mmCIF file of C-alpha atoms in Angstrom:
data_model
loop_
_atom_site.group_PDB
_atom_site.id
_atom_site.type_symbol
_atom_site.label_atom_id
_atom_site.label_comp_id
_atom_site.label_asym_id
_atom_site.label_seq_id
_atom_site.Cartn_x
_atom_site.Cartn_y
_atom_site.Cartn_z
ATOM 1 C CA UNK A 288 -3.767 -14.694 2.772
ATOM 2 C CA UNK A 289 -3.326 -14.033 -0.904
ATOM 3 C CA UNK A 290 -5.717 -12.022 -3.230
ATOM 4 C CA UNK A 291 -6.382 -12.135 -6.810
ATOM 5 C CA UNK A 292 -8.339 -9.755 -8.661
ATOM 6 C CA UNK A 293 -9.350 -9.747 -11.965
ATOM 7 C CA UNK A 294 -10.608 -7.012 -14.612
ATOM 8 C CA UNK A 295 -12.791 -8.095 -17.290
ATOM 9 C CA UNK A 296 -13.720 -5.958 -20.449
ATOM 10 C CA UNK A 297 -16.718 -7.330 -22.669
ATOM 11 C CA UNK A 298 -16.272 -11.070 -21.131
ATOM 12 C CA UNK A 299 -12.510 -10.721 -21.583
ATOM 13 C CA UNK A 300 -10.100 -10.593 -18.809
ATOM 14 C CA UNK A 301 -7.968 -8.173 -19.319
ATOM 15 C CA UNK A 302 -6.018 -7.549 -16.174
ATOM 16 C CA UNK A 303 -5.255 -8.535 -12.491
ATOM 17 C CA UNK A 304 -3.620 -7.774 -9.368
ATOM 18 C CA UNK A 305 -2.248 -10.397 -6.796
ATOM 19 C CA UNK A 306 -1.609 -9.083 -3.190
ATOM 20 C CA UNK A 307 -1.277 -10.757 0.453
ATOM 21 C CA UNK A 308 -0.928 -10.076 3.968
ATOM 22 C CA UNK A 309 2.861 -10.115 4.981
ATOM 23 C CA UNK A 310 3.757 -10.849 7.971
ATOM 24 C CA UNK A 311 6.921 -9.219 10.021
ATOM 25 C CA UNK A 312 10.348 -9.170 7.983
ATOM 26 C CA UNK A 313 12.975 -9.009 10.096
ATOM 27 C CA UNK A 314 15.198 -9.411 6.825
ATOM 28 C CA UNK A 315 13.748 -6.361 5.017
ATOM 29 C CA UNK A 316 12.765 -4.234 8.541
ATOM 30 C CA UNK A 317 9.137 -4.040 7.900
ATOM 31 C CA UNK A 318 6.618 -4.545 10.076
ATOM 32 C CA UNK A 319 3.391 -6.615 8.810
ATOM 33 C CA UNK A 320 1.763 -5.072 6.231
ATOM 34 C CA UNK A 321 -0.068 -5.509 3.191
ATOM 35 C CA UNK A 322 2.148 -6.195 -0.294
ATOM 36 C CA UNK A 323 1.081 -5.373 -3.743
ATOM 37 C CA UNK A 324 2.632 -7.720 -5.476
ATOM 38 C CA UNK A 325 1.956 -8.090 -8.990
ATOM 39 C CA UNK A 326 -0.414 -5.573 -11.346
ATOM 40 C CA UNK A 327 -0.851 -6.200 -14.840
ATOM 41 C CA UNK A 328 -3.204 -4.539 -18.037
ATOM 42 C CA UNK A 329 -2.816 -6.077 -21.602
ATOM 43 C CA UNK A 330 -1.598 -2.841 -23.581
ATOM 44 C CA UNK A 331 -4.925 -2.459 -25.485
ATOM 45 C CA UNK A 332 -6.901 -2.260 -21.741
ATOM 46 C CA UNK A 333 -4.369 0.176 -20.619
ATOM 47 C CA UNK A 334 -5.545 3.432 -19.570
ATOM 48 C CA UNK A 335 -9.056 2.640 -19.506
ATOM 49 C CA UNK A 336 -8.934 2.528 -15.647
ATOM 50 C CA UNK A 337 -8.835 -1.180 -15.034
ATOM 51 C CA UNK A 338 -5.246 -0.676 -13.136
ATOM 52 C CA UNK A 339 -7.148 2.009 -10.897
ATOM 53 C CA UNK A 340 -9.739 -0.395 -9.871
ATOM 54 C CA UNK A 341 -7.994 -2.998 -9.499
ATOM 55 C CA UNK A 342 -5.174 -1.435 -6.888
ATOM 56 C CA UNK A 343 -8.296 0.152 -5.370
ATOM 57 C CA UNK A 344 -9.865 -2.998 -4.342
ATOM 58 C CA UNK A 345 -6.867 -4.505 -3.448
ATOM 59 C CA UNK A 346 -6.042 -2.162 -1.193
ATOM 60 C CA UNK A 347 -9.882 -1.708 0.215
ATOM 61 C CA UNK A 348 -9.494 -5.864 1.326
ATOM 62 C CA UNK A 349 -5.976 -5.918 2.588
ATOM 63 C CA UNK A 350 -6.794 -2.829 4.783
ATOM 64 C CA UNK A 351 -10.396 -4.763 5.363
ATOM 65 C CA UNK A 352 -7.903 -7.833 6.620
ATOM 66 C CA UNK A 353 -6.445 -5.790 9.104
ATOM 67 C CA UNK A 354 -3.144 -4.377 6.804
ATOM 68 C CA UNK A 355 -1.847 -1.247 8.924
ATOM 69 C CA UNK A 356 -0.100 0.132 5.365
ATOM 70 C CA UNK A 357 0.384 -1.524 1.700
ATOM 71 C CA UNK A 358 3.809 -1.530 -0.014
ATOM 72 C CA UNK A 359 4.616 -2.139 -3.236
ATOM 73 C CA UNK A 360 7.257 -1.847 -5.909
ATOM 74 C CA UNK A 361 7.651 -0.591 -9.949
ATOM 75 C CA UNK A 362 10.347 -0.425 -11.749
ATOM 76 C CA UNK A 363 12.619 3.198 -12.226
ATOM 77 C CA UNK A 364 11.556 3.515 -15.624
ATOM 78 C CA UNK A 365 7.793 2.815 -15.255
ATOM 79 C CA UNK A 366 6.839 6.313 -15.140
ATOM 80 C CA UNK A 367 2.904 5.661 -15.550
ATOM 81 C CA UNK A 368 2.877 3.632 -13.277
ATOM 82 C CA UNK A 369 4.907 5.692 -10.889
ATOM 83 C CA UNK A 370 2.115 8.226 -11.530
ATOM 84 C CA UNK A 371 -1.230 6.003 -11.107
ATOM 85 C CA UNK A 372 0.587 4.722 -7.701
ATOM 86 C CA UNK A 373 1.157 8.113 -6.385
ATOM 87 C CA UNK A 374 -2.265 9.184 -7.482
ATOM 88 C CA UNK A 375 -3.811 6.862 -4.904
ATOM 89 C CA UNK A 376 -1.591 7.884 -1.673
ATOM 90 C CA UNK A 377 1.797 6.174 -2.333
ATOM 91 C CA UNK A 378 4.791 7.505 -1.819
ATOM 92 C CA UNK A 379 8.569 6.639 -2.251
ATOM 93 C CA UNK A 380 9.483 5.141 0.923
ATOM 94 C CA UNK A 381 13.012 3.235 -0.238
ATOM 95 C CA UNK A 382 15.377 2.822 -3.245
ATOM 96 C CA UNK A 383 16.349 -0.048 -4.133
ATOM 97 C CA UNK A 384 20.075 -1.051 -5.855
ATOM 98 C CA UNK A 385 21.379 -3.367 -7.801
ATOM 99 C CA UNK A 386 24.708 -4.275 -8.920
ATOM 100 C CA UNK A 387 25.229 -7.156 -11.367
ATOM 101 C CA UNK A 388 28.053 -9.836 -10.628
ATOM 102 C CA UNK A 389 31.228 -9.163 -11.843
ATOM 103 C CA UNK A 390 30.804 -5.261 -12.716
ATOM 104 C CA UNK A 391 33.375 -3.842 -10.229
#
């Protein structure tokens, strides 16, 4: 159930995305659904459109396997990414906390 896609520039790979089917969390109260789990550009492939593609065909084969809706998560301060997410139809669906140990 998991995917791995790679982007390659002149023979080079210089990106991927890993993804897979999820099934029912009772834990998190989500439904099955598809998970975007990992995306990653080396810094001199970045904004070339290899992060595009490669959430794009993620996506296209997790809906293809029957996904009713893809999730995913980036961290507060990754704005660009924030912004290349959103450009393809995700939105901001929960916000996540944390508190370290010992900081009350």
């Amino acid at each position: 159930s998991a995917l791995v896609f790679v982007a390659e520039l002149a023979g080079q790979v210089v990106g991927y995305t890993y993804a897979r089917l999820e099934e029912k969390s009772w834990n998190d109260l989500l439904e099955a659904h598809g998970k975007l789990h990992d995306v990653f550009v080396i810094p001199s492939a970045r904004k070339l459109g290899a992060a595009r593609l490669l959430v794009e065909a993620a996506c296209k084969e997790l809906e293809r396997r029957g996904a009713p809706r893809i999730l995913l998560a980036t961290a507060v301060e990754n704005e660009p990414a924030q912004r290349l997410f959103a450009s393809l139809g995700f939105r901001t669906t929960m916000v996540e906390m944390t508190r370290e140990a010992g900081s009350a």
